[in-house]
Short mmCIF file of C-alpha atoms and ligand atoms in Angstrom, two decimals:
data_model
loop_
_atom_site.label_atom_id
_atom_site.label_comp_id
_atom_site.label_asym_id
_atom_site.label_seq_id
_atom_site.Cartn_x
_atom_site.Cartn_y
_atom_site.Cartn_z
CA MET X 19 0.68 -67.67 -171.43
CA SER X 20 4.06 -65.19 -172.19
CA SER X 21 4.28 -62.91 -169.23
CA ALA X 22 2.64 -60.54 -171.72
CA ALA X 23 -0.89 -62.20 -173.04
CA GLU X 24 -0.96 -61.91 -169.24
CA ALA X 25 -0.55 -58.60 -168.42
CA ARG X 26 -2.88 -58.38 -171.17
CA ALA X 27 -5.38 -60.30 -168.92
CA HIS X 28 -5.22 -58.28 -166.13
CA ARG X 29 -5.19 -54.60 -167.23
CA PRO X 30 -5.01 -52.08 -164.95
CA ARG X 31 -8.73 -49.49 -164.72
CA GLY X 32 -7.04 -45.46 -163.83
CA HIS X 33 -9.17 -43.71 -161.34
CA VAL X 34 -11.70 -43.03 -163.55
CA ARG X 35 -12.68 -46.15 -164.96
CA HIS X 36 -12.16 -46.99 -161.15
CA TYR X 37 -14.32 -44.73 -159.87
CA ALA X 38 -17.58 -44.84 -161.94
CA GLY X 39 -17.01 -49.61 -161.12
CA LEU X 40 -17.56 -47.48 -158.21
CA LEU X 41 -21.96 -46.05 -159.29
CA THR X 42 -22.34 -49.53 -161.28
CA PRO X 43 -25.62 -51.69 -160.12
CA GLY X 44 -23.67 -54.43 -158.51
CA ALA X 45 -21.68 -51.34 -156.75
CA GLY X 46 -25.06 -49.61 -155.01
CA ALA X 47 -26.16 -53.45 -153.83
CA ALA X 48 -23.37 -53.30 -151.17
CA VAL X 49 -23.56 -50.26 -149.52
CA PRO X 50 -27.37 -51.02 -147.63
CA ALA X 51 -25.90 -53.93 -146.73
CA LEU X 52 -22.94 -52.25 -145.49
CA LEU X 53 -24.34 -49.56 -143.84
CA GLU X 54 -27.01 -52.37 -141.29
CA ARG X 55 -26.38 -51.80 -138.74
CA ASN X 56 -23.65 -49.62 -136.90
CA ARG X 57 -23.79 -46.58 -138.76
CA ALA X 58 -22.22 -43.72 -136.51
CA GLN X 59 -19.73 -46.31 -135.78
CA ARG X 60 -18.87 -46.04 -139.87
CA LEU X 61 -18.98 -42.63 -139.96
CA GLU X 62 -16.78 -41.91 -136.79
CA ARG X 63 -14.31 -44.03 -138.43
CA LEU X 64 -13.89 -42.65 -141.51
CA LEU X 65 -13.99 -39.15 -139.93
CA ARG X 66 -11.79 -39.30 -137.74
CA THR X 67 -9.50 -40.67 -140.50
CA ALA X 68 -10.13 -38.32 -142.12
CA ALA X 69 -9.40 -35.64 -139.77
CA GLY X 70 -6.34 -37.97 -138.87
CA GLY X 71 -4.80 -37.92 -142.55
CA ALA X 72 -4.89 -33.69 -142.47
CA ALA X 73 -3.12 -33.27 -139.02
CA ARG X 74 -0.88 -36.15 -140.22
CA ARG X 75 2.07 -33.70 -140.97
CA THR X 76 1.58 -31.56 -137.61
CA ALA X 77 0.98 -34.91 -134.90
CA GLY X 78 4.09 -35.66 -133.03
CA ARG X 79 3.22 -39.25 -133.32
CA ARG X 80 5.71 -41.81 -134.10
CA ARG X 81 5.78 -42.16 -137.70
CA MET X 82 5.75 -45.34 -139.58
CA ARG X 83 5.29 -47.24 -142.86
CA ALA X 84 2.47 -48.24 -144.66
CA LEU X 85 1.52 -49.41 -147.83
CA VAL X 86 -1.45 -47.91 -149.71
CA ALA X 87 -2.81 -48.75 -153.53
CA ALA X 88 -4.42 -45.74 -155.97
CA PRO X 89 -6.25 -47.20 -159.03
CA GLY X 90 -4.10 -49.53 -161.62
CA ALA X 91 -2.09 -50.98 -159.27
CA ARG X 92 -0.02 -48.09 -158.49
CA MET X 93 1.27 -48.44 -155.29
CA ARG X 94 3.86 -47.19 -152.65
CA TRP X 95 5.02 -46.08 -148.74
CA ARG X 96 3.44 -43.56 -147.28
CA SER X 97 5.00 -42.67 -143.48
CA VAL X 98 1.61 -41.92 -141.38
CA PRO X 99 1.52 -42.50 -137.32
CA ALA X 100 1.43 -45.12 -135.75
CA PRO X 101 -0.78 -47.13 -133.93
CA ALA X 102 -1.15 -45.77 -130.16
CA PRO X 103 -0.86 -47.28 -127.18
CA PRO X 104 -3.48 -50.06 -127.20
CA GLY X 105 -6.10 -49.66 -125.62
CA PRO X 106 -6.92 -52.45 -122.43
CA GLU X 107 -8.49 -55.09 -124.95
CA GLN X 108 -5.95 -54.29 -127.72
CA ALA X 109 -2.63 -55.12 -129.57
CA ILE X 110 -0.22 -53.56 -131.72
CA VAL X 111 1.30 -56.31 -133.68
CA HIS X 112 4.02 -56.07 -135.90
CA PRO X 113 3.23 -58.49 -139.11
CA LEU X 114 6.75 -60.66 -139.72
CA ALA X 115 4.89 -61.80 -143.16
CA ALA X 116 2.53 -60.74 -145.11
CA SER X 117 0.35 -61.80 -148.27
CA THR X 118 -1.55 -60.76 -150.58
CA CYS X 119 -5.08 -62.01 -151.50
CA ASP X 120 -6.49 -63.70 -154.29
CA VAL X 121 -9.54 -59.84 -154.06
CA ASP X 122 -5.95 -57.68 -154.28
CA CYS X 123 -4.76 -58.02 -157.39
CA PRO X 124 -8.62 -56.79 -159.02
CA LEU X 125 -8.56 -54.31 -156.04
CA ALA X 126 -5.78 -52.88 -156.36
CA LEU X 127 -6.68 -52.46 -160.79
CA GLY X 128 -9.41 -51.06 -159.58
CA ALA X 129 -11.57 -53.85 -160.62
CA MET X 130 -13.30 -54.33 -157.28
CA ASN X 131 -16.08 -52.16 -155.65
CA LEU X 132 -13.76 -50.88 -153.06
CA ALA X 133 -13.08 -47.71 -153.22
CA LEU X 134 -8.96 -47.06 -153.43
CA PRO X 135 -7.02 -45.00 -152.52
CA ALA X 136 -6.63 -47.81 -149.67
CA HIS X 137 -4.21 -49.57 -147.45
CA LEU X 138 -3.37 -52.66 -148.25
CA GLY X 139 -3.41 -56.31 -146.83
CA HIS X 140 -5.59 -58.41 -144.85
CA GLU X 141 -2.86 -62.18 -143.73
CA CYS X 142 -0.11 -61.88 -141.83
CA VAL X 143 1.57 -63.44 -139.53
CA ALA X 144 3.51 -60.87 -136.68
CA GLU X 145 4.59 -60.32 -133.28
CA VAL X 146 3.26 -58.68 -130.92
CA LEU X 147 4.51 -55.84 -130.09
CA ALA X 148 2.08 -54.31 -127.23
CA VAL X 149 -0.59 -55.67 -125.13
CA GLY X 150 -3.70 -53.79 -123.24
CA GLU X 151 -3.70 -54.61 -119.94
CA ARG X 152 -6.78 -56.78 -120.07
CA VAL X 153 -5.34 -59.08 -123.15
CA ARG X 154 -4.46 -62.85 -121.20
CA THR X 155 -3.60 -65.29 -124.46
CA VAL X 156 -0.97 -63.09 -125.89
CA LYS X 157 2.57 -61.35 -125.33
CA PRO X 158 4.50 -59.34 -126.44
CA GLY X 159 7.03 -61.30 -128.44
CA GLU X 160 4.79 -64.55 -129.31
CA ARG X 161 4.51 -64.87 -132.78
CA VAL X 162 1.18 -65.00 -133.89
CA VAL X 163 -1.97 -65.05 -137.54
CA VAL X 164 -3.66 -61.95 -137.33
CA PRO X 165 -7.50 -62.52 -139.04
CA PHE X 166 -8.70 -60.45 -141.22
CA GLN X 167 -11.70 -59.96 -139.50
CA ILE X 168 -12.34 -57.33 -136.82
CA SER X 169 -14.33 -59.29 -134.51
CA CYS X 170 -14.34 -59.03 -130.25
CA GLY X 171 -15.66 -62.31 -129.22
CA CYS X 172 -17.90 -62.05 -126.29
CA CYS X 173 -21.16 -60.40 -128.68
CA SER X 174 -23.42 -62.37 -129.80
CA ARG X 175 -22.30 -63.60 -132.57
CA CYS X 176 -18.57 -64.76 -132.12
CA ARG X 177 -20.07 -66.35 -129.08
CA ALA X 178 -22.16 -68.14 -131.61
CA GLY X 179 -18.88 -69.08 -134.53
CA CYS X 180 -19.72 -66.15 -136.41
CA PRO X 181 -17.46 -63.74 -136.32
CA GLY X 182 -17.64 -62.32 -139.51
CA SER X 183 -21.55 -61.55 -138.15
CA CYS X 184 -19.55 -59.52 -135.14
CA LEU X 185 -22.23 -57.26 -133.88
CA SER X 186 -19.60 -54.94 -132.19
CA VAL X 187 -18.44 -53.72 -135.60
CA PRO X 188 -19.97 -51.90 -138.43
CA PRO X 189 -20.89 -55.17 -141.21
CA LEU X 190 -17.55 -56.39 -142.95
CA SER X 191 -15.06 -54.18 -140.50
CA ALA X 192 -12.34 -56.19 -141.47
CA PHE X 193 -7.75 -54.66 -142.74
CA GLY X 194 -6.24 -54.06 -146.64
CA MET X 195 -10.04 -53.46 -147.17
CA GLY X 196 -9.83 -48.85 -147.15
CA VAL X 197 -12.78 -47.23 -146.38
CA GLY X 198 -15.06 -50.59 -147.08
CA GLY X 199 -13.13 -52.12 -144.47
CA GLY X 200 -14.13 -49.33 -141.83
CA HIS X 201 -9.83 -47.97 -141.96
CA PHE X 202 -9.03 -50.85 -139.73
CA GLY X 203 -5.39 -49.98 -141.41
CA GLY X 204 -3.36 -52.62 -143.31
CA ALA X 205 -1.08 -56.17 -142.66
CA PHE X 206 1.47 -54.87 -146.29
CA SER X 207 2.74 -51.23 -142.69
CA ASP X 208 5.26 -51.79 -140.15
CA GLU X 209 2.15 -52.09 -136.96
CA LEU X 210 -1.29 -52.91 -137.17
CA ALA X 211 -3.39 -52.48 -134.31
CA VAL X 212 -5.47 -55.14 -133.09
CA PRO X 213 -8.39 -54.04 -131.31
CA TYR X 214 -9.63 -57.94 -129.93
CA ALA X 215 -6.39 -58.92 -129.27
CA ASP X 216 -7.88 -61.63 -127.19
CA ALA X 217 -11.07 -62.33 -129.45
CA MET X 218 -9.31 -62.05 -132.61
CA LEU X 219 -4.82 -63.85 -132.25
CA VAL X 220 -3.81 -66.81 -132.74
CA PRO X 221 -0.20 -68.38 -131.72
CA LEU X 222 1.64 -69.47 -134.27
CA PRO X 223 2.61 -72.85 -133.83
CA ARG X 224 5.11 -73.87 -133.43
CA GLY X 225 7.78 -74.79 -135.88
CA VAL X 226 5.48 -73.56 -138.24
CA ALA X 227 7.57 -70.30 -140.50
CA PRO X 228 5.67 -66.65 -140.29
CA ALA X 229 5.37 -67.24 -144.63
CA ALA X 230 3.68 -70.06 -144.68
CA ALA X 231 1.16 -69.38 -142.63
CA ALA X 232 0.75 -65.67 -143.29
CA SER X 233 -2.97 -66.16 -145.60
CA VAL X 234 -4.33 -68.82 -142.87
CA SER X 235 -6.06 -64.73 -142.23
CA ASP X 236 -8.18 -65.24 -144.60
CA ASN X 237 -7.67 -67.40 -147.85
CA VAL X 238 -5.68 -71.00 -146.27
CA ALA X 239 -9.45 -70.43 -143.63
CA ASP X 240 -11.06 -69.97 -146.55
CA ALA X 241 -10.53 -72.62 -148.30
CA TYR X 242 -11.14 -74.64 -145.34
CA ARG X 243 -13.96 -73.26 -144.33
CA HIS X 244 -15.20 -74.43 -148.58
CA VAL X 245 -13.88 -78.60 -147.50
CA ALA X 246 -13.41 -79.01 -143.86
CA PRO X 247 -17.02 -78.59 -142.56
CA HIS X 248 -18.73 -80.60 -146.20
CA LEU X 249 -16.17 -83.19 -147.23
CA PRO X 250 -15.71 -85.53 -143.99
CA ALA X 251 -18.96 -87.25 -144.90
CA LEU X 252 -19.38 -86.86 -147.84
CA LEU X 253 -16.37 -89.14 -147.76
CA ASP X 254 -18.15 -91.61 -145.66
CA ALA X 255 -20.47 -92.33 -147.67
CA ASP X 256 -18.94 -92.92 -150.63
CA ALA X 257 -15.50 -92.64 -150.19
CA ASP X 258 -15.05 -91.83 -153.71
CA ALA X 259 -16.92 -88.85 -153.69
CA ARG X 260 -15.39 -86.10 -156.13
CA VAL X 261 -14.05 -83.25 -155.79
CA LEU X 262 -14.32 -79.99 -158.31
CA ILE X 263 -12.69 -76.82 -157.88
CA VAL X 264 -14.62 -74.42 -159.86
CA ALA X 265 -11.82 -71.50 -159.90
CA GLY X 266 -11.03 -69.63 -163.66
CA LEU X 267 -13.58 -70.79 -166.60
CA SER X 268 -13.57 -67.05 -168.42
CA ARG X 269 -10.97 -65.75 -170.52
CA ARG X 270 -10.33 -62.70 -167.29
CA PRO X 271 -10.27 -64.58 -164.19
CA LEU X 272 -10.82 -62.36 -161.85
CA LEU X 273 -9.85 -63.32 -158.51
CA SER X 274 -5.74 -65.38 -158.46
CA ALA X 275 -6.65 -68.25 -157.32
CA SER X 276 -5.54 -69.00 -154.35
CA VAL X 277 -8.42 -70.70 -152.53
CA ALA X 278 -8.94 -72.67 -155.20
CA LEU X 279 -5.83 -74.63 -154.82
CA TYR X 280 -5.40 -74.34 -150.98
CA ALA X 281 -8.79 -76.05 -151.29
CA GLY X 282 -7.50 -78.89 -153.95
CA GLN X 283 -4.34 -79.07 -150.84
CA ILE X 284 -6.96 -78.88 -148.05
CA ALA X 285 -9.06 -81.91 -150.03
CA LEU X 286 -6.29 -84.17 -150.80
CA ALA X 287 -5.13 -83.76 -147.10
CA LEU X 288 -8.60 -85.09 -145.98
CA GLY X 289 -8.79 -87.97 -147.97
CA ALA X 290 -10.50 -87.16 -150.64
CA ARG X 291 -8.89 -88.87 -154.30
CA ASN X 292 -10.37 -87.77 -157.04
CA VAL X 293 -10.13 -83.98 -157.31
CA CYS X 294 -10.48 -81.57 -160.32
CA LEU X 295 -9.89 -77.69 -160.53
CA VAL X 296 -11.00 -75.64 -163.59
CA ASP X 297 -9.34 -73.01 -164.47
CA SER X 298 -8.81 -71.56 -168.70
CA ARG X 299 -4.74 -70.18 -167.07
CA ALA X 300 -2.42 -72.48 -168.10
CA GLN X 301 0.13 -71.54 -165.58
CA VAL X 302 -3.15 -72.72 -163.20
CA ARG X 303 -3.56 -75.92 -164.91
CA ALA X 304 -0.56 -76.77 -164.41
CA HIS X 305 0.33 -75.42 -160.49
CA ALA X 306 -2.79 -77.36 -159.71
CA GLU X 307 -0.96 -80.58 -160.93
CA ARG X 308 2.04 -79.59 -159.29
CA LEU X 309 -0.27 -80.42 -156.55
CA GLY X 310 -1.63 -83.44 -157.54
CA LEU X 311 -4.72 -82.42 -158.46
CA THR X 312 -6.24 -83.18 -161.81
CA ALA X 313 -6.61 -79.49 -164.13
CA LEU X 314 -8.93 -79.19 -166.85
CA LYS X 315 -9.58 -76.57 -168.68
CA PRO X 316 -12.88 -75.44 -168.93
CA ARG X 317 -14.15 -76.10 -171.77
CA GLU X 318 -12.75 -79.92 -170.78
CA LEU X 319 -15.36 -79.03 -167.99
CA ARG X 320 -18.38 -80.24 -170.55
CA GLY X 321 -19.43 -84.50 -169.82
CA GLN X 322 -18.07 -84.34 -166.25
CA ALA X 323 -19.28 -86.81 -163.41
CA PRO X 324 -20.95 -83.99 -161.27
CA ALA X 325 -19.10 -83.56 -157.74
CA GLN X 326 -21.05 -84.57 -154.99
CA LEU X 327 -18.72 -81.17 -153.40
CA VAL X 328 -17.97 -78.18 -155.71
CA VAL X 329 -16.44 -75.97 -155.05
CA HIS X 330 -17.12 -72.36 -156.35
CA SER X 331 -14.04 -69.57 -155.39
CA SER X 332 -13.89 -67.37 -158.24
CA ALA X 333 -16.14 -64.53 -159.81
CA ASP X 334 -17.27 -67.01 -163.00
CA PRO X 335 -20.93 -67.31 -163.19
CA LEU X 336 -22.15 -69.96 -160.93
CA ARG X 337 -24.21 -72.38 -162.34
CA PRO X 338 -21.18 -74.07 -163.76
CA ALA X 339 -20.39 -75.53 -160.45
CA LEU X 340 -23.72 -75.70 -159.33
CA ALA X 341 -25.03 -78.14 -162.65
CA HIS X 342 -21.96 -80.66 -162.30
CA THR X 343 -22.86 -80.64 -158.23
CA ALA X 344 -24.79 -84.16 -158.44
CA ALA X 345 -27.31 -85.38 -156.05
CA ASP X 346 -27.46 -84.94 -152.69
CA GLY X 347 -24.12 -82.97 -153.10
CA VAL X 348 -22.81 -79.54 -151.41
CA CYS X 349 -21.97 -76.07 -154.17
CA THR X 350 -20.31 -73.82 -151.32
CA SER X 351 -19.34 -70.16 -152.88
CA ASN X 352 -17.48 -67.10 -151.96
CA GLY X 353 -20.50 -65.74 -154.27
CA GLY X 354 -20.65 -62.32 -153.12
CA LEU X 355 -19.01 -60.31 -156.45
CA HIS X 356 -22.06 -60.73 -158.65
CA ARG X 357 -25.68 -59.17 -158.29
CA SER X 358 -27.11 -61.66 -158.47
CA THR X 359 -27.23 -65.09 -160.45
CA ASP X 360 -28.79 -67.84 -162.93
CA ILE X 361 -29.11 -70.77 -160.33
CA PRO X 362 -30.54 -73.56 -162.30
CA LEU X 363 -33.51 -74.44 -158.24
CA ILE X 364 -35.30 -77.53 -160.32
CA GLN X 365 -31.95 -79.13 -161.40
CA MET X 366 -31.12 -78.11 -157.89
CA TYR X 367 -34.92 -79.17 -155.68
CA ILE X 368 -33.94 -82.53 -157.62
CA ARG X 369 -30.65 -83.86 -156.56
CA ARG X 370 -31.45 -81.54 -153.96
CA CYS X 371 -28.13 -79.11 -153.49
CA THR X 372 -27.71 -77.06 -151.21
CA LEU X 373 -24.93 -73.94 -151.79
CA HIS X 374 -23.45 -72.06 -149.03
CA VAL X 375 -23.10 -68.29 -150.57
CA GLY X 376 -20.92 -66.07 -147.96
CA ILE X 377 -17.99 -64.37 -147.08
CA PRO X 378 -15.51 -67.46 -145.01
CA HIS X 379 -15.91 -67.36 -140.68
CA ALA X 380 -11.89 -66.46 -141.05
CA ARG X 381 -11.08 -66.56 -137.77
CA THR X 382 -13.20 -70.02 -136.64
CA ASN X 383 -11.32 -71.73 -139.17
CA MET X 384 -8.04 -70.62 -138.40
CA PRO X 385 -7.32 -72.60 -135.83
CA GLY X 386 -8.55 -75.92 -137.91
CA ALA X 387 -5.78 -75.01 -140.75
CA LEU X 388 -3.11 -74.09 -138.41
CA GLU X 389 -3.38 -78.32 -137.08
CA LEU X 390 -3.60 -79.22 -140.47
CA ILE X 391 0.34 -76.91 -141.63
CA ALA X 392 1.40 -78.11 -138.03
CA ARG X 393 0.78 -81.61 -138.82
CA GLY X 394 2.23 -81.43 -142.32
CA LYS X 395 -0.74 -81.76 -144.01
CA LEU X 396 -1.19 -78.48 -145.77
CA ARG X 397 1.70 -76.75 -147.70
CA PRO X 398 0.11 -73.80 -147.45
CA GLU X 399 4.06 -72.31 -149.41
CA ARG X 400 3.00 -74.99 -152.38
CA VAL X 401 1.36 -72.16 -153.90
CA THR X 402 2.98 -69.19 -153.08
CA THR X 403 4.76 -67.81 -156.47
CA SER X 404 7.18 -65.39 -155.33
CA THR X 405 8.61 -64.37 -152.23
CA ALA X 406 10.04 -60.64 -151.49
CA PRO X 407 11.19 -58.05 -148.87
CA PHE X 408 8.87 -56.55 -146.86
CA ASP X 409 11.02 -53.11 -147.80
CA GLU X 410 10.12 -54.10 -151.83
CA ALA X 411 5.94 -54.03 -151.24
CA PRO X 412 5.62 -51.77 -154.25
CA ARG X 413 7.79 -53.21 -156.68
CA ALA X 414 6.27 -57.46 -155.85
CA LEU X 415 2.77 -55.94 -155.38
CA ARG X 416 3.34 -53.70 -158.85
CA GLU X 417 3.92 -56.89 -161.02
CA HIS X 418 1.78 -59.35 -158.40
CA CYS X 419 -1.29 -57.85 -160.01
CA LEU X 420 0.20 -56.73 -163.66
CA ALA X 421 1.28 -60.33 -164.06
CA GLY X 422 -2.06 -61.57 -162.45
CA ALA X 423 0.24 -64.38 -159.82
CA THR X 424 -1.51 -66.37 -157.63
CA LYS X 425 0.14 -65.23 -154.74
CA THR X 426 3.32 -63.01 -153.46
CA VAL X 427 4.54 -63.24 -149.53
CA LEU X 428 6.06 -60.23 -148.61
CA VAL X 429 8.56 -61.29 -144.96
CA ARG X 430 11.44 -59.65 -143.00
ZN1 LIG F 519 -9.45 -61.52 -148.14
ZN1 LIG F 520 -18.53 -59.44 -131.67
#
């Protein structure tokens, strides 16, 4: 596909279409879930951020750069107050390598149900600058992977290994999502305040480059949870078990394809011999083939045998993924981008298929993914399509969005 055709496939939305999109039923359906607990805390953070914005020019605090995205992929550095010295459980970190998430492109184009402008970026490897007095597991100068979700590590959900459901913060509390994520700042910045350092930060294994591991914060961990909990048992039952990864089915897939490509790499690393990726984008199929996957166009899905593990990392309809899930197989989907979807329940009932849907618990899946990287079995850098200096973030990220690129990594 030519770059001109790619640009047409990713049209930026201006302010009017972006804000109109926030009033659609899909966006409206998310609001009650966002407000189902810790409402007062969410409101307080919103008001504190607004007050901080108003006092921006008069405050005497140190300042730093933070990348702000407005509808239409308008990116710019903004001078904002640097984080205050860390509280007892907190850390201040300095992102060394930060990468785009698969939602950053539609988010910055104004096509997601998340309000802009927003401080962008939620995947990074960072250097610890300062820690609070109760922090035990990391020290200044160490390199860490920062999970995108905010979690306390000590509530009942965190202790159960479900930090994405942490009860100490409002639902969907995350870096780089602006008002929707609760105003925790973005990783495309000079400094980031990590609220619960011991619970969240994971030391970068020795010998792993920051740029290779930046996406472990979210997309690599996401791919890992799609594959690692399910594949070993399926391969035990059938060493030739098929893995099908559904990335883009429509002419204009909304999401970038890095989770899909990482999932393919992880499936191969864990011993799958038969891994197929479906995408309508020629460059994604070519990339998949370079990684050793079999690549299919959407129309070639018809007639394919069902797969024991189906990964649906896509904003396109779920039904084709479920229809291609084998008997006693598993379909796992990010799934959160549909208000409702068409599910072939009778087919699933007869085949006893299991469907998993949800945002990943990133922190829980990061150590397993990092171990594969440290052992050289997973190489996320092979999914990276562009690397740019941190200082050039506005240009590099705008180009990433307009080109519909897969993964851009900013490095210092
Ligand atoms: Zn993400
Ligand atoms: Zn918690």
